Short mmCIF file of C-alpha atoms and ligand atoms in Angstrom, two decimals:
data_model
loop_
_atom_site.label_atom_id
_atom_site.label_comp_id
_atom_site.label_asym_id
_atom_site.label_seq_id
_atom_site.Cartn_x
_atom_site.Cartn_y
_atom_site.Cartn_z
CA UNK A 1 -0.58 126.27 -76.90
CA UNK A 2 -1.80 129.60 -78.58
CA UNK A 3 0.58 132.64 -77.32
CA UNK A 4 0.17 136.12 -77.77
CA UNK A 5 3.13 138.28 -77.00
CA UNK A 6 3.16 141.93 -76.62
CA UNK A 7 5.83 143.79 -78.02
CA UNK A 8 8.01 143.24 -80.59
CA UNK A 9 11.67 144.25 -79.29
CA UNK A 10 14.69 141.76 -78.52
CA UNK A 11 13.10 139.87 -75.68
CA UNK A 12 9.09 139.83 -77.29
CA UNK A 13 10.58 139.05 -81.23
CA UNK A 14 13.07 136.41 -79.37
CA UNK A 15 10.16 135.30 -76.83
CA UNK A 16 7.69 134.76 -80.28
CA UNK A 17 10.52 133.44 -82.55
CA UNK A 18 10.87 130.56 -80.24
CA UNK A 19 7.65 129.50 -78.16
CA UNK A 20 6.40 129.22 -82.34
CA UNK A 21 9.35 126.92 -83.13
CA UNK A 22 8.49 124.57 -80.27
CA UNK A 23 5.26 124.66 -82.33
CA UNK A 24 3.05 127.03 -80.13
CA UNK A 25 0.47 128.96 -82.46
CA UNK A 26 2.05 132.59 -81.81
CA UNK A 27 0.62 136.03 -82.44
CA UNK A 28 3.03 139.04 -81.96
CA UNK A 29 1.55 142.47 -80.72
CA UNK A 30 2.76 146.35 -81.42
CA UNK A 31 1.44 149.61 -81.33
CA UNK A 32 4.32 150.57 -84.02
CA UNK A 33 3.05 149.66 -87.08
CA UNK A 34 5.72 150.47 -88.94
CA UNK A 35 7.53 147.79 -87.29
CA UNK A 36 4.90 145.16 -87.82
CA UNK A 37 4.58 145.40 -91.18
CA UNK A 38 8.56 145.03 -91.30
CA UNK A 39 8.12 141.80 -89.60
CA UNK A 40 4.93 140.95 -91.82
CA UNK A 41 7.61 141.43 -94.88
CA UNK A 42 9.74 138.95 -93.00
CA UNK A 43 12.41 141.51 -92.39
CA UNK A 44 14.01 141.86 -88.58
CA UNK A 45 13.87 145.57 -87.29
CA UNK A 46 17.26 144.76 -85.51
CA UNK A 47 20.34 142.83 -85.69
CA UNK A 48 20.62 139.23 -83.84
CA UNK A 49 22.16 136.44 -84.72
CA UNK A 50 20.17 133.46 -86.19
CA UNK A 51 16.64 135.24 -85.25
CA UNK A 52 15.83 136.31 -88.93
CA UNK A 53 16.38 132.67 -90.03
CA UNK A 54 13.96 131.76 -87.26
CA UNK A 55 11.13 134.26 -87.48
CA UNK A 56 10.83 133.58 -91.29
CA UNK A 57 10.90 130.23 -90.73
CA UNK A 58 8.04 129.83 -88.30
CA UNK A 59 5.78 132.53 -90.25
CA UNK A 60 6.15 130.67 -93.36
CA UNK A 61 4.98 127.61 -91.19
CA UNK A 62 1.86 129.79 -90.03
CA UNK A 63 2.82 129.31 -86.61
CA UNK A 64 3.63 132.81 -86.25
CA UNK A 65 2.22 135.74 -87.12
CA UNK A 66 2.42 139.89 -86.33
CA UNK A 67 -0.89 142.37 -86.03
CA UNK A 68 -1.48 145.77 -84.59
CA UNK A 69 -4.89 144.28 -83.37
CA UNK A 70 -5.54 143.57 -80.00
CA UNK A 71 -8.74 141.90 -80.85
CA UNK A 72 -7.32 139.52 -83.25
CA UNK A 73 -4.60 138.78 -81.13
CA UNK A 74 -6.26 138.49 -77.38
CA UNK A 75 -9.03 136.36 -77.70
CA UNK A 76 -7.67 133.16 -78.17
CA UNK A 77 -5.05 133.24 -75.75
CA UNK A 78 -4.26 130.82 -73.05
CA UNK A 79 -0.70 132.91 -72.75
CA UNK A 80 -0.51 136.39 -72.65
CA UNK A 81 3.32 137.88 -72.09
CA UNK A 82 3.76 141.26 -71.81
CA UNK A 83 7.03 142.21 -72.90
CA UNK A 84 7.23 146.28 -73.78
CA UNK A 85 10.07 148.68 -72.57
CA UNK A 86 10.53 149.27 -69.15
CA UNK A 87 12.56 152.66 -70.07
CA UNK A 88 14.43 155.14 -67.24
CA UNK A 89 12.24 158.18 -66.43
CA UNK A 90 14.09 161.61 -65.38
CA UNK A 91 14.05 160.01 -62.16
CA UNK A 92 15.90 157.11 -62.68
CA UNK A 93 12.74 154.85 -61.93
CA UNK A 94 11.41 152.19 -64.08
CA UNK A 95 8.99 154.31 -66.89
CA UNK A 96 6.22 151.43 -66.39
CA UNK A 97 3.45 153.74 -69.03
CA UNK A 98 3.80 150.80 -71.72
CA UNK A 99 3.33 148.46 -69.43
CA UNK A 100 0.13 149.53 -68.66
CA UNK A 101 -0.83 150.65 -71.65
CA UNK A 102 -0.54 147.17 -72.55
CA UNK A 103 -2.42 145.87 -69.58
CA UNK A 104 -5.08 148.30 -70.53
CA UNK A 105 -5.31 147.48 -74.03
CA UNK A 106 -5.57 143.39 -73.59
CA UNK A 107 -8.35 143.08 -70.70
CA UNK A 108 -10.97 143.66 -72.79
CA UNK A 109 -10.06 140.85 -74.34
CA UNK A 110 -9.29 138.34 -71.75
CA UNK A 111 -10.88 134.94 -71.99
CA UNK A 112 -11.33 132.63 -69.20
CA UNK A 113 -8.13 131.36 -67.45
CA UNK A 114 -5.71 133.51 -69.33
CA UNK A 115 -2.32 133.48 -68.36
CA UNK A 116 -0.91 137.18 -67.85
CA UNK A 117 2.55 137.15 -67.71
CA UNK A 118 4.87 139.99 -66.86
CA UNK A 119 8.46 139.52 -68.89
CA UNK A 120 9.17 143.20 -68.97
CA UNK A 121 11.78 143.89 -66.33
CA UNK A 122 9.30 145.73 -63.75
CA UNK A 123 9.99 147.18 -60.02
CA UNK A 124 8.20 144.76 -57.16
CA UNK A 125 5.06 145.15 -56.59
CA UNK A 126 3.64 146.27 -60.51
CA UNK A 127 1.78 143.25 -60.59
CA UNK A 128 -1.01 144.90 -58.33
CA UNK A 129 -1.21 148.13 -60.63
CA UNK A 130 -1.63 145.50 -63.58
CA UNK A 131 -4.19 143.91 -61.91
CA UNK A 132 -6.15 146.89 -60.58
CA UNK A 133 -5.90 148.33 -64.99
CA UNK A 134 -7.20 144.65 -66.10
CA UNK A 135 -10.22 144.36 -63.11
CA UNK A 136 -11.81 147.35 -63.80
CA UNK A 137 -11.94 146.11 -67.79
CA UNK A 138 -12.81 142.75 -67.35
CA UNK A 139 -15.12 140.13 -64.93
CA UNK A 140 -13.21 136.97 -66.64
CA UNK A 141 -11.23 134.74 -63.99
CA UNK A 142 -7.55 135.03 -65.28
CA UNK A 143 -4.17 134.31 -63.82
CA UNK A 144 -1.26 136.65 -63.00
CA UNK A 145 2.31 136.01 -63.21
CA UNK A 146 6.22 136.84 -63.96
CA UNK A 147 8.48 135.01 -66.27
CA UNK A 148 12.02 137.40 -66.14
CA UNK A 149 14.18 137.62 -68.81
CA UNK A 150 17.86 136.58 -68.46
CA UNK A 151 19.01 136.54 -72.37
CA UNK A 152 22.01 138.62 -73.73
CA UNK A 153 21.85 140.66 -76.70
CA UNK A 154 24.17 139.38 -79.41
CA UNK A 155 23.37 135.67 -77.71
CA UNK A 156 20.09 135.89 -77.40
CA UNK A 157 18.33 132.87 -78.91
CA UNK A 158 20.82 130.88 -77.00
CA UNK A 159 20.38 132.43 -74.02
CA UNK A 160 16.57 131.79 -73.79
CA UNK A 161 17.02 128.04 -75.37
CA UNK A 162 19.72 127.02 -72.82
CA UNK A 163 19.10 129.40 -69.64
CA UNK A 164 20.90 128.50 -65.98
CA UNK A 165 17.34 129.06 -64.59
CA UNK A 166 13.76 129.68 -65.47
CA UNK A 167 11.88 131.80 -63.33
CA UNK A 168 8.37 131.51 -62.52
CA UNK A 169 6.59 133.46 -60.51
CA UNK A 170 3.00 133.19 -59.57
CA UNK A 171 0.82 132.89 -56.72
CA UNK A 172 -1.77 130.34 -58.52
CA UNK A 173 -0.88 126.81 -59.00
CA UNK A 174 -2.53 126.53 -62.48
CA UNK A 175 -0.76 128.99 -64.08
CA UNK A 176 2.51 127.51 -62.65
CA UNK A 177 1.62 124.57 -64.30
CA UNK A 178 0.68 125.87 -67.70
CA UNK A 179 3.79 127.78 -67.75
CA UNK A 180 6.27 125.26 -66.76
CA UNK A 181 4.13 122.85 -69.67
CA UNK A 182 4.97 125.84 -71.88
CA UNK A 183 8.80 125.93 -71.06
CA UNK A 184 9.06 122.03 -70.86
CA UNK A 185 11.17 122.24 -74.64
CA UNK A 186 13.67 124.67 -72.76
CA UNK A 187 16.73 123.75 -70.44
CA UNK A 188 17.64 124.52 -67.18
CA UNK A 189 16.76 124.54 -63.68
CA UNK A 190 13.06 125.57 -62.64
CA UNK A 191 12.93 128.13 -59.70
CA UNK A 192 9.44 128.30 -58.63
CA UNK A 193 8.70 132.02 -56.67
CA UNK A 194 6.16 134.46 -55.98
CA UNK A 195 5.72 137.25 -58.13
CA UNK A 196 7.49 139.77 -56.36
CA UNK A 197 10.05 137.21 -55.79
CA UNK A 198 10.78 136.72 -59.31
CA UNK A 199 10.49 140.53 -59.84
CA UNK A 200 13.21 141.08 -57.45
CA UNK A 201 15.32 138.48 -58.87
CA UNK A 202 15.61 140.05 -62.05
CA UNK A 203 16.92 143.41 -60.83
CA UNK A 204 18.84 141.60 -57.94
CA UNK A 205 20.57 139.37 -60.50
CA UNK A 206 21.29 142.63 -63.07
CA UNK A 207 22.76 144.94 -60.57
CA UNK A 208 24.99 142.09 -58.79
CA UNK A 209 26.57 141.37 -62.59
CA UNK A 210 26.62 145.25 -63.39
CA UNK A 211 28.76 144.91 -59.54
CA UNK A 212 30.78 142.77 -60.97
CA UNK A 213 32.12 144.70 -63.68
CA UNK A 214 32.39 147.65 -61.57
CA UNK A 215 34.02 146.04 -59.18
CA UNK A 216 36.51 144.49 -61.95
CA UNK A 217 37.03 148.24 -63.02
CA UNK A 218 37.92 149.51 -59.36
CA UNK A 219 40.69 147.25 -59.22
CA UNK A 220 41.78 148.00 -62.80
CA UNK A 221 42.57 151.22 -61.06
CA UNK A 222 44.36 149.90 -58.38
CA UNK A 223 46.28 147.59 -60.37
CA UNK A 224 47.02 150.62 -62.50
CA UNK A 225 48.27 152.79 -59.15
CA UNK A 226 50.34 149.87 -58.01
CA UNK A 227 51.83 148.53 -60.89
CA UNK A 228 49.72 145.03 -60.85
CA UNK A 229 48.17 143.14 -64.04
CA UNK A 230 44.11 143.10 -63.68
CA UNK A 231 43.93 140.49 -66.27
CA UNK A 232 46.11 138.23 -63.91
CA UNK A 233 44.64 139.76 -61.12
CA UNK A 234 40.86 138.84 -61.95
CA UNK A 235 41.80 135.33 -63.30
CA UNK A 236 43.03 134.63 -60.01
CA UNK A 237 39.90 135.73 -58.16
CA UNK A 238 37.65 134.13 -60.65
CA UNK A 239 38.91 130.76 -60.30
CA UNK A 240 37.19 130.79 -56.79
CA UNK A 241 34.18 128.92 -57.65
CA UNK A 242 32.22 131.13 -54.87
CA UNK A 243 33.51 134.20 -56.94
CA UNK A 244 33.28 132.87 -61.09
CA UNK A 245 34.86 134.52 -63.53
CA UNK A 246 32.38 135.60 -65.63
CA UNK A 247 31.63 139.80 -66.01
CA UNK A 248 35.04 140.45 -64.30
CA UNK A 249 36.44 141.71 -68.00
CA UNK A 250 37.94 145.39 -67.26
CA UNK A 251 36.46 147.88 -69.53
CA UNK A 252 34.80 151.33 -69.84
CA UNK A 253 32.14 150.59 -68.23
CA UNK A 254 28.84 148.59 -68.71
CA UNK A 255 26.20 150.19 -71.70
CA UNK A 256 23.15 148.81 -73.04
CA UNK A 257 19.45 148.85 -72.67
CA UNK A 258 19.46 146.77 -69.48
CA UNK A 259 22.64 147.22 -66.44
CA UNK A 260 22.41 151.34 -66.63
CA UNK A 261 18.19 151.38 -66.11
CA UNK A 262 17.98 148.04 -64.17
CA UNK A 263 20.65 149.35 -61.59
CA UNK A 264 19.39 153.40 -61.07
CA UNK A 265 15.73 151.74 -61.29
CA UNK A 266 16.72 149.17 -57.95
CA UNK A 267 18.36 152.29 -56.62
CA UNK A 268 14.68 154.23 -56.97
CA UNK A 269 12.73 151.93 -55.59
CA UNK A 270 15.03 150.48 -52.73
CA UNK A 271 15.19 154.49 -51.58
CA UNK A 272 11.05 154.95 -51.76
CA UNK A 273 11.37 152.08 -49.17
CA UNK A 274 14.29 153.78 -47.60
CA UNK A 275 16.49 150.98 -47.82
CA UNK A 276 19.92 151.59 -48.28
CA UNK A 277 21.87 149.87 -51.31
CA UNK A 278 25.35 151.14 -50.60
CA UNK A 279 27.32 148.42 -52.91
CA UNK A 280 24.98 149.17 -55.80
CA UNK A 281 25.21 152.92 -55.39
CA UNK A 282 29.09 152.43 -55.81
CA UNK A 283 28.36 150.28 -58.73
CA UNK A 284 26.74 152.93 -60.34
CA UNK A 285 29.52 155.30 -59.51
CA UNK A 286 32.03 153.60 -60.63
CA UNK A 287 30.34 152.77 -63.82
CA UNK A 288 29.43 156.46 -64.24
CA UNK A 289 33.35 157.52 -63.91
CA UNK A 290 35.33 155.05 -66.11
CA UNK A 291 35.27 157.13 -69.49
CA UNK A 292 36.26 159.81 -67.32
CA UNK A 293 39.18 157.92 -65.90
CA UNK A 294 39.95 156.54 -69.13
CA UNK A 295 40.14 159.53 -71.05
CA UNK A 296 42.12 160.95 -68.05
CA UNK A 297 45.01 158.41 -69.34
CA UNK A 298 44.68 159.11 -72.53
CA UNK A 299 45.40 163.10 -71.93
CA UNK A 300 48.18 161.62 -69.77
CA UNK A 301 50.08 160.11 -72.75
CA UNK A 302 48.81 162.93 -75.10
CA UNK A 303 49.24 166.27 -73.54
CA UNK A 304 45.82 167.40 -74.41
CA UNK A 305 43.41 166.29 -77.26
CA UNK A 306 42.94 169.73 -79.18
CA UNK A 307 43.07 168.68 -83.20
CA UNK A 308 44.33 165.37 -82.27
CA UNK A 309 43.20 162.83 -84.89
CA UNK A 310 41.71 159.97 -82.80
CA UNK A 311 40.23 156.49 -84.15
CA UNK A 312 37.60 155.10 -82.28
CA UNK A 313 36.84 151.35 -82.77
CA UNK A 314 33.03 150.25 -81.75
CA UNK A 315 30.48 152.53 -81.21
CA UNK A 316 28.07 149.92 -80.21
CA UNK A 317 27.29 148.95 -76.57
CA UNK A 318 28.85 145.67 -77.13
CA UNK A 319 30.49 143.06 -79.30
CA UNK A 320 27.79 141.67 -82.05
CA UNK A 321 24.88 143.82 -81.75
CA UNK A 322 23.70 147.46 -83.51
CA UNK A 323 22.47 148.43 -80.40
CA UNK A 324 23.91 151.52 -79.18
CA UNK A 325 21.82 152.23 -76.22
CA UNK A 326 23.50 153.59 -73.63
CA UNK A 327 26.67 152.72 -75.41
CA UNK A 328 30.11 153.82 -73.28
CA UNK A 329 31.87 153.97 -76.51
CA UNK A 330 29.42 157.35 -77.36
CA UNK A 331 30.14 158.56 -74.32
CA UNK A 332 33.72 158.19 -74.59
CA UNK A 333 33.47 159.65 -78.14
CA UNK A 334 30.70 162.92 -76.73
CA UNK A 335 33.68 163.85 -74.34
CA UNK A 336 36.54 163.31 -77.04
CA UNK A 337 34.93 165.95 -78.78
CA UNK A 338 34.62 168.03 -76.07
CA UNK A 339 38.31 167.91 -75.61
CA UNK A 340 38.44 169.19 -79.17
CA UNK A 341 40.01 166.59 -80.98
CA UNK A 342 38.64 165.25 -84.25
CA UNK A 343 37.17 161.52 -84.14
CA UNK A 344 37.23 159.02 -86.93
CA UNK A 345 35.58 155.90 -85.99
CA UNK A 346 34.40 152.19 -87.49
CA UNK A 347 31.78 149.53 -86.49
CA UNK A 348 30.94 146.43 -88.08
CA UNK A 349 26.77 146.99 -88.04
CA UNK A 350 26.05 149.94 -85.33
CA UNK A 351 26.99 153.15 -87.50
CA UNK A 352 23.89 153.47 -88.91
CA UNK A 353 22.39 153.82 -85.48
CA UNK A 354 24.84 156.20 -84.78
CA UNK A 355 23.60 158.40 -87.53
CA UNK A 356 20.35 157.97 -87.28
CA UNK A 357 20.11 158.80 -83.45
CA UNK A 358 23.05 161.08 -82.58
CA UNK A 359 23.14 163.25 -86.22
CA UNK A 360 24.65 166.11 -84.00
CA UNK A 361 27.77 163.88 -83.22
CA UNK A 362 30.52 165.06 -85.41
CA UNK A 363 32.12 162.20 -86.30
CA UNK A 364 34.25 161.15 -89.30
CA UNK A 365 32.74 157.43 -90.19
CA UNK A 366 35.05 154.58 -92.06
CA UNK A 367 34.03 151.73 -93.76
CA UNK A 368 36.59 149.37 -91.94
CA UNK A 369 39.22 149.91 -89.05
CA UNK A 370 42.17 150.03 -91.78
CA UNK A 371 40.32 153.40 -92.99
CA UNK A 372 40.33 155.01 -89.22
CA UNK A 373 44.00 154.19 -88.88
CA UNK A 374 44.84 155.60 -92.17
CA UNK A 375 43.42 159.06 -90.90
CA UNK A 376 44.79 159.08 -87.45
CA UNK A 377 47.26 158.87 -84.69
CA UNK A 378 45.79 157.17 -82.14
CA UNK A 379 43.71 154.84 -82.14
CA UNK A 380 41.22 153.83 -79.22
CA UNK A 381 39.14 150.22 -78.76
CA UNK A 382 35.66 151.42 -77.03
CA UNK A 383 33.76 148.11 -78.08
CA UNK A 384 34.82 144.53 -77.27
CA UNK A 385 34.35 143.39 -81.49
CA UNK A 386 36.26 139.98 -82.00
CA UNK A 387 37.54 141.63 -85.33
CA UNK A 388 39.53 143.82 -82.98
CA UNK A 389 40.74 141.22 -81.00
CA UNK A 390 43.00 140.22 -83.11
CA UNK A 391 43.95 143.28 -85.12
CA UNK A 392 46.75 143.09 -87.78
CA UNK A 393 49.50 145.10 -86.11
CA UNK A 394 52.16 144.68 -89.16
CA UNK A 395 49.30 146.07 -91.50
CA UNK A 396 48.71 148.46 -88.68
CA UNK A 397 51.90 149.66 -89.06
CA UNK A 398 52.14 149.44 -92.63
CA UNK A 399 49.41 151.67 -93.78
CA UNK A 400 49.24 154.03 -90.76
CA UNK A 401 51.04 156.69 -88.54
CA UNK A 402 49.72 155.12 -85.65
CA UNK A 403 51.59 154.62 -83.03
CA UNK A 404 49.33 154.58 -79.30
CA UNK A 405 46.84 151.68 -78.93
CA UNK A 406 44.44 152.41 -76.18
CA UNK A 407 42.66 149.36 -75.13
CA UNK A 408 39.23 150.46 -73.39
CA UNK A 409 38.41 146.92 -73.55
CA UNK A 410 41.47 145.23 -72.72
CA UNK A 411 40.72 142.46 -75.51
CA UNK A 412 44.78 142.98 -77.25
CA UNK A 413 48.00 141.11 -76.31
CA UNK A 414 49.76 144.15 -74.82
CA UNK A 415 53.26 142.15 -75.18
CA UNK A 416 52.60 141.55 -79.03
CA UNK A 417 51.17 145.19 -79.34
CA UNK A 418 54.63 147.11 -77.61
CA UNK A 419 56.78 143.94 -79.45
CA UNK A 420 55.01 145.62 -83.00
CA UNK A 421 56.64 148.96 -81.98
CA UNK A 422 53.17 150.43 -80.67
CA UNK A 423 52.61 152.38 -77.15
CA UNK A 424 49.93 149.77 -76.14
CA UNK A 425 47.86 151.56 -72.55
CA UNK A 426 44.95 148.94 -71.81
CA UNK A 427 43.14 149.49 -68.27
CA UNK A 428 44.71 148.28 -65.18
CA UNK A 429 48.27 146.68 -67.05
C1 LIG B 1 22.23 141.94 -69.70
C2 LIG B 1 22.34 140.65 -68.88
O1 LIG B 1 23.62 140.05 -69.09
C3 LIG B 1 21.24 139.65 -69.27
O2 LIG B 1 21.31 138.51 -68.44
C4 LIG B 1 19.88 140.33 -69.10
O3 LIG B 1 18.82 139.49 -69.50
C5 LIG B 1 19.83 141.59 -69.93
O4 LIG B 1 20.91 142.47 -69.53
C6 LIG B 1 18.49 142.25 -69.71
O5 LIG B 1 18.22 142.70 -68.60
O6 LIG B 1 17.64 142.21 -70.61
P1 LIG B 1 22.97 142.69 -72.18
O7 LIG B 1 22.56 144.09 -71.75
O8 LIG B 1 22.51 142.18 -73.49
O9 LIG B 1 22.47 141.62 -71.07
O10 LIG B 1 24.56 142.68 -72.23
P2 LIG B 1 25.77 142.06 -71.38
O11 LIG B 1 26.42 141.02 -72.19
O12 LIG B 1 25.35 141.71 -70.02
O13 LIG B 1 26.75 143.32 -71.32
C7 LIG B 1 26.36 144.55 -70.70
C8 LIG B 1 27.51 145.52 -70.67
O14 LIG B 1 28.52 145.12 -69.78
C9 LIG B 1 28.20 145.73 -72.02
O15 LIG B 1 28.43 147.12 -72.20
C10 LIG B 1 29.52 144.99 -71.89
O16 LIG B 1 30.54 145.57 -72.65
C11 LIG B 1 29.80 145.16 -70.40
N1 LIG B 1 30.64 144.11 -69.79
C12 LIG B 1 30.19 142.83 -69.71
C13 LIG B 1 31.89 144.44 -69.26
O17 LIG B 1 32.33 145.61 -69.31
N2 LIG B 1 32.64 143.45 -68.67
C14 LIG B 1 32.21 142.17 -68.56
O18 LIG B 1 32.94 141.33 -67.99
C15 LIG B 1 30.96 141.84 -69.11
#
């Protein structure tokens, strides 16, 4: 089938990288040129594993290709996903200006029986405001719909080759059909909507895992008040198969491009309804106090933080990405240096994002973890890297003065961490 996919971030490069593979003729769309000709170099603008391999492969094949031009791109489409940033506006909604820029800029171009599908993570109801941009542009009969997104950064390409679901939302039985002909090369169960259905589902699906963790990090607390062992605690609630146990890992909170917009965006638009969404509210509260109450236990072993040398491990929003949107382990770090104490930190890839965005941050950057402990006391794990998982406490001790371990991910062993002679305070044990 011939594709066209607009934007070029993780889910429109991953979208492109693999509808080409399954040996679609893809064209992928930006208004940042910059960026495309990056990707017409065959060089990735971001960090995922295995999708550099796979874009190079596919546009030496010819079966993929980048452009700035919707009139080379458009034309020839039978497919047409939309996938641009859905950002937070002051307001907490969904920012929806690229996605109608997008719709604005492709009706022209619309030949008959496009598919238009919506990927970009977009309130209910958009799908009208798309349609009222692309009529006023365009008499050709076309075909509206929404595909969500369900991958993970860091897992992304196998995420979208072996989802739990694929969602398809559309009120037209021929573009049903082409799309489920288009995912036929892709796993997992087919759940057939409406498009505000499938809209819903997305947001529905994002704030009930962003729940989770909250509600994994509420208990921390109590566990922490009462003397109990969350770890324990949450591996005996997640064994109920009604319950799982996935996203019940205690932690600083929940960062990245997706839980923090997805969950005040359902907030926005459940209130312009007046509905009330009291369990995701709390969500958000929770999530929005954790540094605070982790930093709060820190100052509680510490005295205060004034010209304390602390090492902060991770900087980006998760384990095996550069991504530090939204990142906890920034804010964690923003209010460290509020307290006054001086911050030496390592990541594996995101520190160059961390410079690049945040130059005002003053932070002392090292080259590996070894070089943090080297400068410091204390040392504090703010991103769930396996390299930290299993840290070398003898060389720990070895080379450093170190002597508190503050787990904001609770990834270490704290029997093997206190058995190495360390003070080892994790969340909730
Ligand atoms: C999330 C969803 O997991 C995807 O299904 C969805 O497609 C995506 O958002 C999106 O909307 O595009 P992602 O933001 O890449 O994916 O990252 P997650 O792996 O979900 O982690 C989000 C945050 O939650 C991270 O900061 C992570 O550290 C934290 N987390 C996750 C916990 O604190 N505890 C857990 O048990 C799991």
């Amino acid at each position: 089938m011939k594709v066209a996919v607009i934007g070029t971030g993780y889910v429109g490069l991953v979208t492109a990288a693999i509808l080409a593979d399954f040996g679609n003729q893809v064209i992928g769309v930006d208004i940042d040129e910059k960026k495309i000709k990056t990707l017409q170099k065959g060089q990735t603008p971001f960090y995922e594993p295995g999708l550099s391999d796979l874009l190079i492969r596919n546009q030496k094949a010819g079966r993929l290709v980048f452009t700035t031009d919707y009139s080379q791109a458009i034309p020839s489409a039978e497919v047409i996903f939309i996938c641009v940033g859905t950002p937070s506006n002051e307001k907490g909604e969904a920012d929806l200006s690229y996605v109608f820029a997008a719709a604005e800029s492709l009706a022209p171009f619309l030949t008959d029986k496009a598919v238009v599908v919506i990927k970009s993570t977009v309130p209910p109801g958009t799908h009208l405001e798309v349609k009222k941009i692309i009529d006023k542009l365009t008499k050709v009969k076309y075909y509206l719909a929404s595909v969500p997104e369900f991958l993970r950064e860091g897992s992304a390409l196998e995420d979208t080759l072996h989802p739990d679901r694929v969602v398809i939302g559309t009120d037209e039985r021929y573009a049903q059909d082409v799309l489920l002909d288009l995912h036929r090369p892709i796993n997992g169960k087919r759940i057939l909507t409406d498009v505000v259905s499938a809209q819903l589902i997305k947001y529905a699906a994002n704030s009930f895992l962003a729940s989770k963790i909250s509600y994994a990090n509420e208990i921390a607390r109590l566990c922490d008040a009462y003397g109990a062992d969350v770890m324990q605690v949450m591996e005996g609630v997640g064994e109920d198969k009604r319950i799982g146990k996935a996203f019940l890992h205690p932690g600083i909170g929940y960062g990245g491009s997706c839980f923090p917009k997805d969950v005040k965006a359902i907030l926005a638009f459940a209130k312009k309804k007046k509905v009330e969404l009291a369990v995701i509210a709390g969500a958000h509260k929770t999530n929005t106090t954790q540094v605070d109450y982790f930093i709060d236990k820190i100052k509680k072993h510490l005295g205060h933080l004034q010209n304390k040398k602390v090492g902060v491990l991770g900087l980006a929003f998760k384990g095996n990405t550069d991504d530090i949107r939204q990142s906890r382990a920034l804010v964690l770090i923003r209010k460290l240096l509020k307290e006054e104490a001086e911050v030496y930190a390592y990541d594996p890839l995101a520190i160059a994002n961390v410079r690049k965005f945040f130059p005002e941050l003053n932070i002392n950057y090292a080259s590996s973890w070894q070089e943090v402990a080297k400068q410091t006391e204390v040392l504090v794990i703010a991103t769930e890297w396996n390299e930290f998982k299993e840290l070398d406490l003898e060389e720990l001790k070895r080379i450093s003065k170190v002597r508190y371990i503050f787990d904001g991910r609770n990834i270490l062993n704290p029997t093997k961490v206190k058995l190495a002679g360390f003070h080892y305070i994790g969340l909730g044990r």
